[in-house]
Amino acid sequence: MGPKTARVDKTLREWIASGELSPGDKLPSERTLVEQLDIGRTALRQVLARLVTEGVLEVRGRSSYTVPATPPAGEGVSVSSPGALEQWQIHGERTVYDNRWVKLDLVDVEPPGVKRFEHHVVRLQHVSIAAVLDDQDRVLMLWRYRFVPDKWGWELPGGIVDAGEDALSTALREVEEETGWRPNALEHVVTYQPMVGMVDSPHEIFVGHGAQRIGDPTDIEEAGHVEWVPLADIPGLMARDELMGSGTLVALLHLLAARGPGTSN
């Protein structure tokens, strides 16, 4: 974040913290903010996208931003962590199978009060996934076939983080390679493990607003039919079992939660 965007970010947060903008209030139009805050429209949208990602603002319809009626994620949480409890003891591990894609280990573990045993652990790749929205509240998605479940469905672009590459760079690259669109910017939302009890495969979710068409997809193996899908259609696609992959579901559920109940295009 540059000095100008940092200044505008701070100003908008101060407006909310001071009560100048109250919960439920709508921000001035982008044109008004550009003039009032002395910032370009593209840079302003980057700031607004960051604030939406963090839950400081909500986006309604086409480029209409409001202060949420509920606190941003991470604030107003009533439950506290209970502190450190007795954890499992790890006495060692041995590899059963290993290649570029999958590693299977047997880990010698001892849970509290339980006899030690060997636990299977599957180690997969580090993955990045991106959800990109346009100014019509549509999300950039791919319709493609996955042979493992033997089905077609909608997915968000994403892929494996290469050696020496950071997760954000991977997310940006994968969107461009798989869709032919280049995101204006992406912000990190969450890192999670899809099967934490047995599988080690960190998944990182990024969200962005706006993208530029640069050409056809270059990753032919991963590419499918590219479409901007209305966010309002996501619950219906979920009910029809047409959304594939935990990363797609986590990212889209985040967008729906940030969008708020009762919002329509």
CSV table of C-alpha atoms in Angstrom, one decimal:
chain,number,residue,atom,x,y,z
A,1,MET,CA,0.0,0.0,0.0
A,2,GLY,CA,1.5,3.4,-1.1
A,3,PRO,CA,1.4,6.6,0.9
A,4,LYS,CA,-1.7,7.9,-0.7
A,5,THR,CA,-3.8,4.7,-0.4
A,6,ALA,CA,-2.5,4.3,3.2
A,7,ARG,CA,-3.7,7.8,4.0
A,8,VAL,CA,-7.2,7.2,2.5
A,9,ASP,CA,-7.4,3.8,4.2
A,10,LYS,CA,-6.6,5.5,7.5
A,11,THR,CA,-9.1,8.3,6.9
A,12,LEU,CA,-12.0,6.0,6.1
A,13,ARG,CA,-11.3,3.9,9.2
A,14,GLU,CA,-11.2,7.1,11.3
A,15,TRP,CA,-14.6,8.2,9.9
A,16,ILE,CA,-16.1,4.9,11.0
A,17,ALA,CA,-14.3,4.8,14.4
A,18,SER,CA,-15.3,8.3,15.3
A,19,GLY,CA,-18.9,7.8,14.4
A,20,GLU,CA,-18.8,10.2,11.4
A,21,LEU,CA,-20.0,7.1,9.5
A,22,SER,CA,-22.4,4.9,11.6
A,23,PRO,CA,-23.4,1.3,11.2
A,24,GLY,CA,-25.7,1.1,8.2
A,25,ASP,CA,-24.5,4.4,6.7
A,26,LYS,CA,-23.7,4.5,3.0
A,27,LEU,CA,-20.4,6.0,1.8
A,28,PRO,CA,-20.4,8.9,-0.6
A,29,SER,CA,-20.2,8.0,-4.2
A,30,GLU,CA,-16.8,7.0,-5.7
A,31,ARG,CA,-16.7,10.4,-7.6
A,32,THR,CA,-17.3,12.3,-4.4
A,33,LEU,CA,-14.6,10.3,-2.5
A,34,VAL,CA,-12.1,10.8,-5.4
A,35,GLU,CA,-12.5,14.5,-5.1
A,36,GLN,CA,-12.8,14.7,-1.3
A,37,LEU,CA,-9.8,12.4,-0.6
A,38,ASP,CA,-7.6,13.5,-3.6
A,39,ILE,CA,-7.1,10.0,-4.9
A,40,GLY,CA,-7.5,8.3,-8.3
A,41,ARG,CA,-10.5,6.0,-8.9
A,42,THR,CA,-8.4,2.8,-9.3
A,43,ALA,CA,-6.4,3.5,-6.1
A,44,LEU,CA,-9.7,4.3,-4.3
A,45,ARG,CA,-11.2,1.0,-5.4
A,46,GLN,CA,-8.1,-0.9,-4.1
A,47,VAL,CA,-8.6,0.7,-0.7
A,48,LEU,CA,-12.4,-0.1,-0.7
A,49,ALA,CA,-11.7,-3.7,-1.7
A,50,ARG,CA,-9.3,-4.1,1.2
A,51,LEU,CA,-11.8,-2.7,3.6
A,52,VAL,CA,-14.5,-5.0,2.2
A,53,THR,CA,-12.2,-8.0,2.6
A,54,GLU,CA,-11.6,-7.1,6.2
A,55,GLY,CA,-15.3,-6.6,6.9
A,56,VAL,CA,-14.9,-2.9,7.6
A,57,LEU,CA,-17.2,-2.1,4.7
A,58,GLU,CA,-19.9,-4.0,2.8
A,59,VAL,CA,-20.5,-3.7,-0.9
A,60,ARG,CA,-24.0,-3.4,-2.1
A,61,GLY,CA,-25.0,-3.7,-5.8
A,62,ARG,CA,-22.8,-1.8,-8.1
A,63,SER,CA,-20.0,0.1,-6.3
A,64,SER,CA,-22.2,1.0,-3.4
A,65,TYR,CA,-20.5,0.7,0.0
A,66,THR,CA,-22.0,0.8,3.5
A,67,VAL,CA,-20.7,0.4,7.0
A,68,PRO,CA,-21.8,-3.0,8.3
A,69,ALA,CA,-24.4,-3.2,11.0
A,70,THR,CA,-22.4,-5.9,12.7
A,71,PRO,CA,-18.7,-5.6,13.8
A,72,PRO,CA,-16.0,-6.7,11.3
A,73,ALA,CA,-14.8,-10.3,11.5
A,74,GLY,CA,-12.5,-10.8,14.5
A,75,GLU,CA,-14.1,-8.0,16.6
A,76,GLY,CA,-16.9,-8.5,19.1
A,77,VAL,CA,-16.0,-12.1,19.7
A,78,SER,CA,-17.3,-13.2,23.2
A,79,VAL,CA,-15.5,-16.5,23.5
A,80,SER,CA,-11.9,-16.6,24.6
A,81,SER,CA,-9.3,-19.3,23.9
A,82,PRO,CA,-8.9,-21.7,26.8
A,83,GLY,CA,-5.1,-21.6,26.7
A,84,ALA,CA,-2.7,-24.4,26.2
A,85,LEU,CA,-3.9,-27.9,26.8
A,86,GLU,CA,-1.9,-31.1,26.8
A,87,GLN,CA,-1.0,-31.9,23.2
A,88,TRP,CA,-0.1,-35.1,21.4
A,89,GLN,CA,3.5,-36.2,21.7
A,90,ILE,CA,5.3,-37.0,18.4
A,91,HIS,CA,8.0,-39.6,18.7
A,92,GLY,CA,9.0,-39.8,15.1
A,93,GLU,CA,7.8,-40.5,11.6
A,94,ARG,CA,8.6,-42.6,8.5
A,95,THR,CA,7.8,-42.1,4.8
A,96,VAL,CA,5.8,-44.8,3.1
A,97,TYR,CA,5.4,-43.1,-0.3
A,98,ASP,CA,6.7,-39.9,-1.8
A,99,ASN,CA,6.5,-38.2,-5.2
A,100,ARG,CA,6.0,-34.7,-6.6
A,101,TRP,CA,2.2,-34.7,-5.8
A,102,VAL,CA,1.6,-36.9,-2.7
A,103,LYS,CA,3.6,-37.9,0.3
A,104,LEU,CA,2.4,-40.5,2.8
A,105,ASP,CA,3.9,-40.7,6.2
A,106,LEU,CA,3.3,-42.8,9.3
A,107,VAL,CA,3.8,-40.7,12.4
A,108,ASP,CA,4.4,-42.2,15.8
A,109,VAL,CA,2.1,-40.3,18.1
A,110,GLU,CA,0.9,-40.5,21.7
A,111,PRO,CA,-2.3,-38.6,22.5
A,112,PRO,CA,-2.9,-37.7,26.2
A,113,GLY,CA,-3.9,-40.7,28.1
A,114,VAL,CA,-3.8,-43.0,25.1
A,115,LYS,CA,-1.4,-45.7,24.0
A,116,ARG,CA,1.0,-44.5,21.3
A,117,PHE,CA,0.3,-45.6,17.7
A,118,GLU,CA,1.2,-44.9,14.1
A,119,HIS,CA,-1.1,-42.3,12.4
A,120,HIS,CA,-1.3,-41.9,8.6
A,121,VAL,CA,-0.6,-38.4,7.4
A,122,VAL,CA,-1.0,-37.4,3.8
A,123,ARG,CA,1.0,-34.4,2.8
A,124,LEU,CA,-0.1,-32.6,-0.3
A,125,GLN,CA,0.8,-29.3,-2.0
A,126,HIS,CA,0.3,-25.7,-0.8
A,127,VAL,CA,-2.6,-24.2,-2.8
A,128,SER,CA,-3.9,-20.7,-3.6
A,129,ILE,CA,-7.4,-19.9,-4.8
A,130,ALA,CA,-8.8,-16.5,-5.9
A,131,ALA,CA,-12.4,-15.1,-6.0
A,132,VAL,CA,-12.5,-12.0,-8.3
A,133,LEU,CA,-15.6,-9.8,-8.4
A,134,ASP,CA,-16.6,-7.3,-11.0
A,135,ASP,CA,-18.6,-4.1,-10.6
A,136,GLN,CA,-21.9,-6.0,-11.3
A,137,ASP,CA,-21.4,-8.3,-8.3
A,138,ARG,CA,-20.4,-11.3,-10.4
A,139,VAL,CA,-17.6,-13.7,-9.6
A,140,LEU,CA,-15.1,-15.1,-12.2
A,141,MET,CA,-15.5,-18.9,-12.4
A,142,LEU,CA,-14.7,-21.9,-14.5
A,143,TRP,CA,-17.0,-24.7,-15.6
A,144,ARG,CA,-14.9,-27.8,-16.0
A,145,TYR,CA,-14.7,-31.6,-15.6
A,146,ARG,CA,-13.0,-33.4,-12.7
A,147,PHE,CA,-12.3,-37.1,-13.4
A,148,VAL,CA,-11.8,-38.1,-9.7
A,149,PRO,CA,-15.5,-37.4,-8.7
A,150,ASP,CA,-16.5,-37.9,-12.4
A,151,LYS,CA,-18.5,-34.7,-12.6
A,152,TRP,CA,-18.7,-31.2,-14.1
A,153,GLY,CA,-19.0,-28.2,-12.0
A,154,TRP,CA,-18.1,-24.6,-11.3
A,155,GLU,CA,-14.7,-23.7,-9.7
A,156,LEU,CA,-12.7,-20.7,-8.8
A,157,PRO,CA,-9.3,-20.3,-10.4
A,158,GLY,CA,-6.4,-21.5,-8.3
A,159,GLY,CA,-3.5,-23.9,-8.1
A,160,ILE,CA,-0.3,-25.1,-6.5
A,161,VAL,CA,2.2,-22.6,-5.0
A,162,ASP,CA,5.5,-23.3,-6.9
A,163,ALA,CA,8.8,-23.4,-5.1
A,164,GLY,CA,10.1,-19.9,-4.5
A,165,GLU,CA,6.7,-18.4,-5.2
A,166,ASP,CA,4.5,-16.7,-2.6
A,167,ALA,CA,0.8,-17.5,-2.4
A,168,LEU,CA,-0.4,-14.1,-3.6
A,169,SER,CA,1.8,-14.4,-6.8
A,170,THR,CA,0.3,-17.9,-7.4
A,171,ALA,CA,-3.2,-16.6,-7.1
A,172,LEU,CA,-2.6,-13.8,-9.5
A,173,ARG,CA,-0.8,-16.1,-12.0
A,174,GLU,CA,-3.5,-18.8,-11.8
A,175,VAL,CA,-6.3,-16.4,-12.5
A,176,GLU,CA,-4.5,-15.1,-15.5
A,177,GLU,CA,-3.5,-18.5,-16.9
A,178,GLU,CA,-6.8,-20.2,-16.4
A,179,THR,CA,-9.2,-17.4,-17.4
A,180,GLY,CA,-7.4,-14.8,-19.5
A,181,TRP,CA,-8.3,-12.1,-17.0
A,182,ARG,CA,-5.7,-10.2,-14.9
A,183,PRO,CA,-7.0,-9.1,-11.4
A,184,ASN,CA,-6.5,-5.5,-10.4
A,185,ALA,CA,-5.5,-6.6,-6.9
A,186,LEU,CA,-6.0,-9.5,-4.5
A,187,GLU,CA,-6.3,-9.5,-0.7
A,188,HIS,CA,-5.7,-12.5,1.6
A,189,VAL,CA,-8.8,-13.7,3.4
A,190,VAL,CA,-8.0,-16.9,5.2
A,191,THR,CA,-5.6,-19.9,5.3
A,192,TYR,CA,-7.2,-23.2,6.2
A,193,GLN,CA,-6.6,-27.0,6.0
A,194,PRO,CA,-9.4,-28.9,4.2
A,195,MET,CA,-8.9,-32.2,6.1
A,196,VAL,CA,-7.0,-31.2,9.2
A,197,GLY,CA,-7.2,-34.6,10.9
A,198,MET,CA,-5.2,-36.6,8.4
A,199,VAL,CA,-4.2,-34.3,5.4
A,200,ASP,CA,-1.6,-31.5,5.4
A,201,SER,CA,-2.4,-29.2,2.5
A,202,PRO,CA,-2.6,-25.4,3.4
A,203,HIS,CA,-5.1,-23.6,1.2
A,204,GLU,CA,-5.0,-19.8,1.0
A,205,ILE,CA,-8.0,-17.8,-0.1
A,206,PHE,CA,-7.7,-14.4,-1.9
A,207,VAL,CA,-10.4,-12.0,-2.9
A,208,GLY,CA,-10.2,-9.1,-5.4
A,209,HIS,CA,-12.4,-6.6,-7.1
A,210,GLY,CA,-12.0,-5.9,-10.8
A,211,ALA,CA,-9.9,-7.5,-13.6
A,212,GLN,CA,-8.7,-6.7,-17.1
A,213,ARG,CA,-9.2,-9.0,-20.0
A,214,ILE,CA,-5.7,-9.8,-21.5
A,215,GLY,CA,-6.5,-12.7,-23.9
A,216,ASP,CA,-7.3,-16.3,-24.0
A,217,PRO,CA,-6.4,-18.7,-21.2
A,218,THR,CA,-2.9,-20.1,-21.5
A,219,ASP,CA,-3.2,-23.2,-19.2
A,220,ILE,CA,-5.1,-25.5,-21.6
A,221,GLU,CA,-5.0,-28.4,-19.2
A,222,GLU,CA,-6.7,-26.5,-16.4
A,223,ALA,CA,-8.9,-24.1,-18.4
A,224,GLY,CA,-12.6,-24.6,-18.9
A,225,HIS,CA,-15.5,-22.5,-19.9
A,226,VAL,CA,-14.9,-19.0,-18.3
A,227,GLU,CA,-17.9,-17.0,-17.1
A,228,TRP,CA,-18.7,-14.2,-14.7
A,229,VAL,CA,-21.3,-15.8,-12.5
A,230,PRO,CA,-23.8,-13.6,-10.5
A,231,LEU,CA,-23.0,-13.9,-6.8
A,232,ALA,CA,-26.8,-14.1,-6.3
A,233,ASP,CA,-26.8,-17.4,-8.1
A,234,ILE,CA,-24.2,-19.1,-5.8
A,235,PRO,CA,-26.8,-20.5,-3.2
A,236,GLY,CA,-28.7,-22.1,-6.1
A,237,LEU,CA,-25.6,-23.6,-7.6
A,238,MET,CA,-24.6,-24.9,-4.2
A,239,ALA,CA,-28.1,-26.5,-3.8
A,240,ARG,CA,-27.7,-28.2,-7.2
A,241,ASP,CA,-24.3,-29.5,-6.2
A,242,GLU,CA,-22.5,-27.7,-9.0
A,243,LEU,CA,-19.8,-26.1,-6.9
A,244,MET,CA,-16.6,-28.2,-6.7
A,245,GLY,CA,-13.7,-28.0,-4.2
A,246,SER,CA,-13.5,-26.8,-0.7
A,247,GLY,CA,-11.5,-23.7,-1.7
A,248,THR,CA,-14.3,-22.6,-4.0
A,249,LEU,CA,-16.9,-23.2,-1.3
A,250,VAL,CA,-14.8,-21.4,1.4
A,251,ALA,CA,-14.2,-18.3,-0.8
A,252,LEU,CA,-17.8,-18.0,-2.0
A,253,LEU,CA,-19.3,-18.5,1.5
A,254,HIS,CA,-17.0,-15.7,2.6
A,255,LEU,CA,-18.2,-13.4,-0.2
A,256,LEU,CA,-21.8,-14.2,0.7
A,257,ALA,CA,-21.2,-13.5,4.3
A,258,ALA,CA,-19.5,-10.2,3.6
A,259,ARG,CA,-22.3,-9.3,1.2
A,260,GLY,CA,-24.9,-9.5,4.0
A,261,PRO,CA,-28.4,-11.0,4.2
A,262,GLY,CA,-31.2,-9.7,1.9
A,263,THR,CA,-28.8,-8.1,-0.6
A,264,SER,CA,-29.9,-8.1,-4.2
A,265,ASN,CA,-28.3,-6.9,-7.4
